[in-house]
């Protein structure tokens, strides 16, 4: 990769100021990261510049921290089999069509993507949370491919309108721990704000399941609005929000992003080939289960 990645002057300055990115040493850092990947011959890493750069950026060009996060990315894909088995868009197409996820057009004033999660669109009697978690991670990995999102980050809105106590049976603490670990510690995304709206009276029960697994850094970025959309607009302008949230967008759907994700089927299948082989036979050695390493790092 050349020292120019096609970033605008504004984005480049932000990357320098917030992420310690230096165009003159970017390639050197990539080479350093690629070199220390050799410490873990038991892992088949993706080593292309574009993939490694997203880990350097999320860890502010600290090569060691980027390495640990990348290792953990492959650990969660190995360990959380209920999420990462059959991890393809086609496997969750039904759930995508339910449009629980909504990525709104455009970006906020800070250049961030905005994703709205609407669990009220999900029928908890039809399927479990797992395919929704799979779809969430796939969308996040798509965002990670965008350099603008790598630098500016993501704002997340969770709309609990329509959620009843019937949903509670699906919020298994073990599954919640897996999701929060993956998003906080393995996916190279800058999660800048999380906004909760239309929380039901029993929301404290739901939040009590998530809270033990959230980093203090993320907790400071949580905002609770209830049905008061005016306070939400203080963070995300009404021009970027659907009309049901007091915004200007009419009849907005997630059709474009569903089609984008489905079109990435082959790329995701290819990415799934990396990580820990099921046996060391794939590494040219003796068959058997790969020894597991522990690399848990809170961000």
mmCIF file of C-alpha atoms in Angstrom:
data_model
loop_
_atom_site.group_PDB
_atom_site.id
_atom_site.type_symbol
_atom_site.label_atom_id
_atom_site.label_comp_id
_atom_site.label_asym_id
_atom_site.label_seq_id
_atom_site.Cartn_x
_atom_site.Cartn_y
_atom_site.Cartn_z
ATOM 1 C CA UNK A 1 0.000 0.000 0.000
ATOM 2 C CA UNK A 2 1.271 3.452 -0.833
ATOM 3 C CA UNK A 3 1.331 6.185 1.767
ATOM 4 C CA UNK A 4 -1.771 7.663 0.169
ATOM 5 C CA UNK A 5 -4.997 5.733 0.739
ATOM 6 C CA UNK A 6 -7.173 8.267 -1.037
ATOM 7 C CA UNK A 7 -8.293 9.949 2.195
ATOM 8 C CA UNK A 8 -9.552 13.500 1.991
ATOM 9 C CA UNK A 9 -7.381 16.106 3.734
ATOM 10 C CA UNK A 10 -10.012 16.382 6.485
ATOM 11 C CA UNK A 11 -10.097 12.636 7.091
ATOM 12 C CA UNK A 12 -6.330 12.395 7.016
ATOM 13 C CA UNK A 13 -6.036 15.143 9.626
ATOM 14 C CA UNK A 14 -8.609 13.399 11.825
ATOM 15 C CA UNK A 15 -6.737 10.106 11.482
ATOM 16 C CA UNK A 16 -3.537 11.875 12.498
ATOM 17 C CA UNK A 17 -5.106 13.716 15.438
ATOM 18 C CA UNK A 18 -7.273 10.905 16.842
ATOM 19 C CA UNK A 19 -5.641 7.681 15.647
ATOM 20 C CA UNK A 20 -1.926 8.571 15.546
ATOM 21 C CA UNK A 21 -1.848 7.761 11.844
ATOM 22 C CA UNK A 22 1.198 9.048 9.993
ATOM 23 C CA UNK A 23 1.199 8.633 6.200
ATOM 24 C CA UNK A 24 4.986 8.497 6.186
ATOM 25 C CA UNK A 25 5.126 5.516 8.577
ATOM 26 C CA UNK A 26 1.824 3.787 7.749
ATOM 27 C CA UNK A 27 3.462 1.143 5.592
ATOM 28 C CA UNK A 28 6.151 0.545 8.194
ATOM 29 C CA UNK A 29 3.465 -0.108 10.830
ATOM 30 C CA UNK A 30 1.674 -2.487 8.489
ATOM 31 C CA UNK A 31 4.915 -4.371 7.918
ATOM 32 C CA UNK A 32 5.560 -4.534 11.676
ATOM 33 C CA UNK A 33 2.114 -5.951 12.292
ATOM 34 C CA UNK A 34 2.493 -8.465 9.494
ATOM 35 C CA UNK A 35 5.838 -9.558 10.967
ATOM 36 C CA UNK A 36 4.532 -10.201 14.497
ATOM 37 C CA UNK A 37 1.690 -12.294 13.134
ATOM 38 C CA UNK A 38 4.391 -14.937 12.766
ATOM 39 C CA UNK A 39 4.254 -15.387 16.545
ATOM 40 C CA UNK A 40 1.031 -17.320 16.007
ATOM 41 C CA UNK A 41 1.684 -19.934 13.314
ATOM 42 C CA UNK A 42 -1.425 -21.761 14.547
ATOM 43 C CA UNK A 43 -3.603 -19.033 13.037
ATOM 44 C CA UNK A 44 -4.131 -18.466 9.336
ATOM 45 C CA UNK A 45 -4.261 -14.659 9.212
ATOM 46 C CA UNK A 46 -5.516 -12.433 6.488
ATOM 47 C CA UNK A 47 -2.488 -10.291 5.738
ATOM 48 C CA UNK A 48 -3.636 -7.854 3.062
ATOM 49 C CA UNK A 49 -2.973 -4.209 3.856
ATOM 50 C CA UNK A 50 -6.623 -3.140 3.761
ATOM 51 C CA UNK A 51 -7.587 -5.739 6.391
ATOM 52 C CA UNK A 52 -4.662 -5.061 8.725
ATOM 53 C CA UNK A 53 -5.064 -1.290 8.484
ATOM 54 C CA UNK A 54 -8.493 -1.375 10.128
ATOM 55 C CA UNK A 55 -6.907 -3.015 13.213
ATOM 56 C CA UNK A 56 -4.109 -0.485 13.371
ATOM 57 C CA UNK A 57 -6.614 2.357 13.188
ATOM 58 C CA UNK A 58 -8.941 1.023 15.875
ATOM 59 C CA UNK A 59 -5.922 0.628 18.199
ATOM 60 C CA UNK A 60 -4.438 4.018 17.282
ATOM 61 C CA UNK A 61 -1.466 2.452 15.505
ATOM 62 C CA UNK A 62 -0.255 0.581 18.564
ATOM 63 C CA UNK A 63 1.026 -2.520 16.783
ATOM 64 C CA UNK A 64 0.956 -4.807 19.825
ATOM 65 C CA UNK A 65 -2.650 -3.902 20.697
ATOM 66 C CA UNK A 66 -3.687 -4.315 17.071
ATOM 67 C CA UNK A 67 -2.092 -7.762 17.080
ATOM 68 C CA UNK A 68 -3.941 -8.811 20.266
ATOM 69 C CA UNK A 69 -7.271 -7.623 18.870
ATOM 70 C CA UNK A 70 -6.684 -9.451 15.600
ATOM 71 C CA UNK A 71 -5.860 -12.662 17.467
ATOM 72 C CA UNK A 72 -9.031 -12.255 19.497
ATOM 73 C CA UNK A 73 -11.021 -11.760 16.288
ATOM 74 C CA UNK A 74 -10.052 -15.277 15.264
ATOM 75 C CA UNK A 75 -10.565 -16.615 18.789
ATOM 76 C CA UNK A 76 -14.199 -15.531 18.908
ATOM 77 C CA UNK A 77 -14.791 -16.961 15.448
ATOM 78 C CA UNK A 78 -13.419 -20.268 16.720
ATOM 79 C CA UNK A 79 -15.028 -20.297 20.161
ATOM 80 C CA UNK A 80 -18.499 -18.874 19.472
ATOM 81 C CA UNK A 81 -19.649 -21.576 17.116
ATOM 82 C CA UNK A 82 -23.334 -20.774 17.520
ATOM 83 C CA UNK A 83 -22.656 -17.370 15.948
ATOM 84 C CA UNK A 84 -19.939 -18.202 13.438
ATOM 85 C CA UNK A 85 -21.161 -21.535 12.064
ATOM 86 C CA UNK A 86 -22.979 -21.018 8.735
ATOM 87 C CA UNK A 87 -21.848 -17.428 8.924
ATOM 88 C CA UNK A 88 -23.101 -16.214 5.550
ATOM 89 C CA UNK A 89 -25.707 -13.662 4.402
ATOM 90 C CA UNK A 90 -27.783 -16.348 2.707
ATOM 91 C CA UNK A 91 -28.097 -18.195 6.035
ATOM 92 C CA UNK A 92 -29.805 -15.163 7.604
ATOM 93 C CA UNK A 93 -31.718 -13.854 4.596
ATOM 94 C CA UNK A 94 -35.094 -14.340 6.306
ATOM 95 C CA UNK A 95 -33.958 -12.238 9.251
ATOM 96 C CA UNK A 96 -32.522 -9.573 6.936
ATOM 97 C CA UNK A 97 -35.891 -9.302 5.219
ATOM 98 C CA UNK A 98 -37.555 -8.627 8.578
ATOM 99 C CA UNK A 99 -35.548 -5.381 8.574
ATOM 100 C CA UNK A 100 -34.635 -5.465 12.236
ATOM 101 C CA UNK A 101 -31.541 -3.548 11.098
ATOM 102 C CA UNK A 102 -31.801 -0.168 9.394
ATOM 103 C CA UNK A 103 -28.759 1.694 8.116
ATOM 104 C CA UNK A 104 -29.907 5.211 7.372
ATOM 105 C CA UNK A 105 -28.719 7.068 4.255
ATOM 106 C CA UNK A 106 -25.826 9.443 4.741
ATOM 107 C CA UNK A 107 -23.655 10.180 7.754
ATOM 108 C CA UNK A 108 -23.942 12.448 10.756
ATOM 109 C CA UNK A 109 -22.068 15.737 11.213
ATOM 110 C CA UNK A 110 -19.036 13.761 12.449
ATOM 111 C CA UNK A 111 -19.014 11.524 9.381
ATOM 112 C CA UNK A 112 -20.291 8.507 11.300
ATOM 113 C CA UNK A 113 -22.514 5.729 10.006
ATOM 114 C CA UNK A 114 -25.837 5.333 11.795
ATOM 115 C CA UNK A 115 -27.379 1.911 12.355
ATOM 116 C CA UNK A 116 -30.782 1.481 13.979
ATOM 117 C CA UNK A 117 -31.724 -1.838 15.571
ATOM 118 C CA UNK A 118 -35.465 -2.494 15.823
ATOM 119 C CA UNK A 119 -36.051 -5.749 17.727
ATOM 120 C CA UNK A 120 -39.777 -5.015 17.676
ATOM 121 C CA UNK A 121 -39.694 -6.134 14.013
ATOM 122 C CA UNK A 122 -38.593 -9.589 15.168
ATOM 123 C CA UNK A 123 -41.110 -12.284 16.043
ATOM 124 C CA UNK A 124 -39.473 -14.091 18.984
ATOM 125 C CA UNK A 125 -41.618 -17.152 18.324
ATOM 126 C CA UNK A 126 -40.164 -17.563 14.824
ATOM 127 C CA UNK A 127 -36.418 -17.761 15.527
ATOM 128 C CA UNK A 128 -33.812 -17.051 18.160
ATOM 129 C CA UNK A 129 -31.509 -14.071 18.617
ATOM 130 C CA UNK A 130 -28.583 -15.905 17.040
ATOM 131 C CA UNK A 131 -29.356 -15.128 13.368
ATOM 132 C CA UNK A 132 -29.935 -11.474 14.329
ATOM 133 C CA UNK A 133 -26.549 -11.423 16.057
ATOM 134 C CA UNK A 134 -24.994 -12.953 12.938
ATOM 135 C CA UNK A 135 -26.534 -10.273 10.739
ATOM 136 C CA UNK A 136 -25.386 -7.529 13.126
ATOM 137 C CA UNK A 137 -21.786 -8.733 12.993
ATOM 138 C CA UNK A 138 -21.902 -9.022 9.191
ATOM 139 C CA UNK A 139 -23.117 -5.435 8.865
ATOM 140 C CA UNK A 140 -20.403 -4.243 11.263
ATOM 141 C CA UNK A 141 -17.747 -6.037 9.232
ATOM 142 C CA UNK A 142 -19.084 -4.331 6.123
ATOM 143 C CA UNK A 143 -18.733 -0.954 7.826
ATOM 144 C CA UNK A 144 -15.152 -1.855 8.738
ATOM 145 C CA UNK A 145 -14.309 -1.978 5.032
ATOM 146 C CA UNK A 146 -15.079 1.742 4.698
ATOM 147 C CA UNK A 147 -12.080 3.928 5.507
ATOM 148 C CA UNK A 148 -14.378 6.804 6.414
ATOM 149 C CA UNK A 149 -16.096 4.610 8.998
ATOM 150 C CA UNK A 150 -12.792 3.235 10.283
ATOM 151 C CA UNK A 151 -11.791 6.787 11.123
ATOM 152 C CA UNK A 152 -15.103 8.421 12.089
ATOM 153 C CA UNK A 153 -16.847 5.469 13.696
ATOM 154 C CA UNK A 154 -20.460 4.370 14.145
ATOM 155 C CA UNK A 155 -23.503 5.610 16.045
ATOM 156 C CA UNK A 156 -25.963 2.955 17.142
ATOM 157 C CA UNK A 157 -29.655 3.447 17.944
ATOM 158 C CA UNK A 158 -31.623 0.696 19.697
ATOM 159 C CA UNK A 159 -35.386 1.150 19.334
ATOM 160 C CA UNK A 160 -37.207 -1.063 21.834
ATOM 161 C CA UNK A 161 -40.668 -0.092 20.645
ATOM 162 C CA UNK A 162 -42.919 -3.156 20.432
ATOM 163 C CA UNK A 163 -40.685 -5.317 22.632
ATOM 164 C CA UNK A 164 -42.684 -7.297 25.212
ATOM 165 C CA UNK A 165 -41.716 -9.494 28.149
ATOM 166 C CA UNK A 166 -41.998 -12.445 25.773
ATOM 167 C CA UNK A 167 -38.622 -11.384 24.363
ATOM 168 C CA UNK A 168 -36.857 -11.790 27.704
ATOM 169 C CA UNK A 169 -36.524 -15.558 27.367
ATOM 170 C CA UNK A 170 -34.128 -15.020 24.455
ATOM 171 C CA UNK A 171 -31.719 -12.714 26.284
ATOM 172 C CA UNK A 172 -29.427 -15.456 27.518
ATOM 173 C CA UNK A 173 -26.480 -13.989 29.471
ATOM 174 C CA UNK A 174 -24.015 -16.360 27.807
ATOM 175 C CA UNK A 175 -25.168 -15.328 24.340
ATOM 176 C CA UNK A 176 -25.149 -11.643 25.313
ATOM 177 C CA UNK A 177 -21.591 -12.035 26.605
ATOM 178 C CA UNK A 178 -20.512 -13.515 23.276
ATOM 179 C CA UNK A 179 -22.052 -10.658 21.310
ATOM 180 C CA UNK A 180 -20.636 -7.891 23.512
ATOM 181 C CA UNK A 181 -17.200 -9.520 23.547
ATOM 182 C CA UNK A 182 -17.204 -9.781 19.756
ATOM 183 C CA UNK A 183 -18.305 -6.193 19.170
ATOM 184 C CA UNK A 184 -16.184 -4.556 21.876
ATOM 185 C CA UNK A 185 -13.013 -6.611 21.645
ATOM 186 C CA UNK A 186 -12.767 -8.253 18.234
ATOM 187 C CA UNK A 187 -14.485 -6.213 15.511
ATOM 188 C CA UNK A 188 -12.322 -3.191 14.557
ATOM 189 C CA UNK A 189 -15.121 -0.628 14.773
ATOM 190 C CA UNK A 190 -15.167 2.669 16.680
ATOM 191 C CA UNK A 191 -18.528 2.566 18.459
ATOM 192 C CA UNK A 192 -18.923 6.224 19.376
ATOM 193 C CA UNK A 193 -22.502 6.520 20.659
ATOM 194 C CA UNK A 194 -25.306 4.138 21.637
ATOM 195 C CA UNK A 195 -28.819 5.578 21.948
ATOM 196 C CA UNK A 196 -31.758 3.733 23.506
ATOM 197 C CA UNK A 197 -35.280 4.843 22.605
ATOM 198 C CA UNK A 198 -38.805 3.628 23.369
ATOM 199 C CA UNK A 199 -37.615 1.492 26.258
ATOM 200 C CA UNK A 200 -40.396 -0.568 27.878
ATOM 201 C CA UNK A 201 -41.049 -0.454 31.625
ATOM 202 C CA UNK A 202 -39.075 -3.673 32.101
ATOM 203 C CA UNK A 203 -36.053 -2.354 30.178
ATOM 204 C CA UNK A 204 -33.963 -2.451 33.354
ATOM 205 C CA UNK A 205 -34.265 -6.248 33.271
ATOM 206 C CA UNK A 206 -32.872 -6.347 29.730
ATOM 207 C CA UNK A 207 -30.121 -3.849 30.470
ATOM 208 C CA UNK A 208 -29.096 -5.740 33.614
ATOM 209 C CA UNK A 209 -28.170 -8.677 31.366
ATOM 210 C CA UNK A 210 -25.949 -6.534 29.135
ATOM 211 C CA UNK A 211 -24.405 -4.240 31.762
ATOM 212 C CA UNK A 212 -21.895 -6.703 33.308
ATOM 213 C CA UNK A 213 -20.282 -7.251 29.918
ATOM 214 C CA UNK A 214 -19.933 -3.618 28.850
ATOM 215 C CA UNK A 215 -16.647 -1.787 29.209
ATOM 216 C CA UNK A 216 -16.678 1.391 31.284
ATOM 217 C CA UNK A 217 -15.568 3.256 28.186
ATOM 218 C CA UNK A 218 -18.681 2.139 26.313
ATOM 219 C CA UNK A 219 -20.982 2.759 29.292
ATOM 220 C CA UNK A 220 -19.980 6.430 29.187
ATOM 221 C CA UNK A 221 -21.230 6.537 25.588
ATOM 222 C CA UNK A 222 -24.736 5.257 26.357
ATOM 223 C CA UNK A 223 -27.728 7.608 26.130
ATOM 224 C CA UNK A 224 -31.298 6.831 27.229
ATOM 225 C CA UNK A 225 -34.064 8.867 25.597
ATOM 226 C CA UNK A 226 -37.337 7.001 26.135
ATOM 227 C CA UNK A 227 -39.873 8.450 23.695
ATOM 228 C CA UNK A 228 -38.322 11.925 23.812
ATOM 229 C CA UNK A 229 -36.897 12.221 20.313
ATOM 230 C CA UNK A 230 -35.858 15.824 20.844
ATOM 231 C CA UNK A 231 -32.930 14.697 22.995
ATOM 232 C CA UNK A 232 -31.983 12.131 20.353
ATOM 233 C CA UNK A 233 -31.900 14.925 17.746
ATOM 234 C CA UNK A 234 -29.269 16.700 19.835
ATOM 235 C CA UNK A 235 -26.902 13.908 18.829
ATOM 236 C CA UNK A 236 -28.291 12.778 15.459
ATOM 237 C CA UNK A 237 -29.905 15.442 13.310
ATOM 238 C CA UNK A 238 -33.554 14.937 12.337
ATOM 239 C CA UNK A 239 -32.576 15.075 8.649
ATOM 240 C CA UNK A 240 -30.886 11.683 9.141
ATOM 241 C CA UNK A 241 -33.706 9.960 11.002
ATOM 242 C CA UNK A 242 -36.905 8.258 9.807
ATOM 243 C CA UNK A 243 -40.200 10.074 10.316
ATOM 244 C CA UNK A 244 -41.226 7.695 13.133
ATOM 245 C CA UNK A 245 -38.425 9.223 15.203
ATOM 246 C CA UNK A 246 -39.419 12.794 14.401
ATOM 247 C CA UNK A 247 -37.077 12.825 11.426
ATOM 248 C CA UNK A 248 -37.330 13.911 7.826
ATOM 249 C CA UNK A 249 -36.798 10.543 6.102
ATOM 250 C CA UNK A 250 -39.962 9.073 4.598
ATOM 251 C CA UNK A 251 -40.554 5.402 3.803
ATOM 252 C CA UNK A 252 -36.919 4.490 4.436
ATOM 253 C CA UNK A 253 -36.044 0.775 4.280
ATOM 254 C CA UNK A 254 -32.888 -1.303 4.532
ATOM 255 C CA UNK A 255 -33.312 -2.748 1.040
ATOM 256 C CA UNK A 256 -30.092 -1.264 -0.338
ATOM 257 C CA UNK A 257 -27.962 -2.630 2.510
ATOM 258 C CA UNK A 258 -29.632 -6.036 2.444
ATOM 259 C CA UNK A 259 -28.750 -6.342 -1.240
ATOM 260 C CA UNK A 260 -25.190 -5.130 -0.568
ATOM 261 C CA UNK A 261 -24.720 -7.758 2.111
ATOM 262 C CA UNK A 262 -26.214 -10.580 0.038
ATOM 263 C CA UNK A 263 -23.879 -9.605 -2.812
ATOM 264 C CA UNK A 264 -20.906 -10.176 -0.496
ATOM 265 C CA UNK A 265 -21.697 -13.862 0.003
ATOM 266 C CA UNK A 266 -18.542 -15.082 -1.759
ATOM 267 C CA UNK A 267 -16.302 -12.564 0.011
ATOM 268 C CA UNK A 268 -17.636 -13.608 3.413
ATOM 269 C CA UNK A 269 -17.223 -17.300 2.597
ATOM 270 C CA UNK A 270 -13.628 -16.559 1.630
ATOM 271 C CA UNK A 271 -13.001 -14.624 4.849
ATOM 272 C CA UNK A 272 -14.410 -17.546 6.839
ATOM 273 C CA UNK A 273 -11.519 -19.692 5.602
ATOM 274 C CA UNK A 274 -9.061 -17.791 7.793
ATOM 275 C CA UNK A 275 -8.410 -18.296 11.477
ATOM 276 C CA UNK A 276 -7.829 -21.458 13.488
ATOM 277 C CA UNK A 277 -7.924 -24.608 11.339
ATOM 278 C CA UNK A 278 -10.085 -27.399 12.714
ATOM 279 C CA UNK A 279 -6.981 -29.534 12.798
ATOM 280 C CA UNK A 280 -3.286 -28.861 12.389
ATOM 281 C CA UNK A 281 -3.450 -31.039 9.300
ATOM 282 C CA UNK A 282 -4.294 -27.818 7.446
ATOM 283 C CA UNK A 283 -0.940 -26.448 8.624
ATOM 284 C CA UNK A 284 0.939 -29.448 7.316
ATOM 285 C CA UNK A 285 1.217 -31.125 10.695
ATOM 286 C CA UNK A 286 -0.389 -33.854 12.725
ATOM 287 C CA UNK A 287 -4.165 -34.056 12.972
ATOM 288 C CA UNK A 288 -5.682 -32.859 16.191
ATOM 289 C CA UNK A 289 -7.369 -29.945 17.822
ATOM 290 C CA UNK A 290 -5.387 -26.728 17.908
ATOM 291 C CA UNK A 291 -4.395 -25.587 21.380
ATOM 292 C CA UNK A 292 -6.359 -22.583 22.483
ATOM 293 C CA UNK A 293 -4.800 -19.315 23.494
ATOM 294 C CA UNK A 294 -6.383 -16.772 25.730
ATOM 295 C CA UNK A 295 -6.231 -13.207 24.586
ATOM 296 C CA UNK A 296 -8.963 -11.150 26.193
ATOM 297 C CA UNK A 297 -8.479 -7.404 25.935
ATOM 298 C CA UNK A 298 -11.033 -4.815 26.877
ATOM 299 C CA UNK A 299 -11.062 -1.717 24.697
#
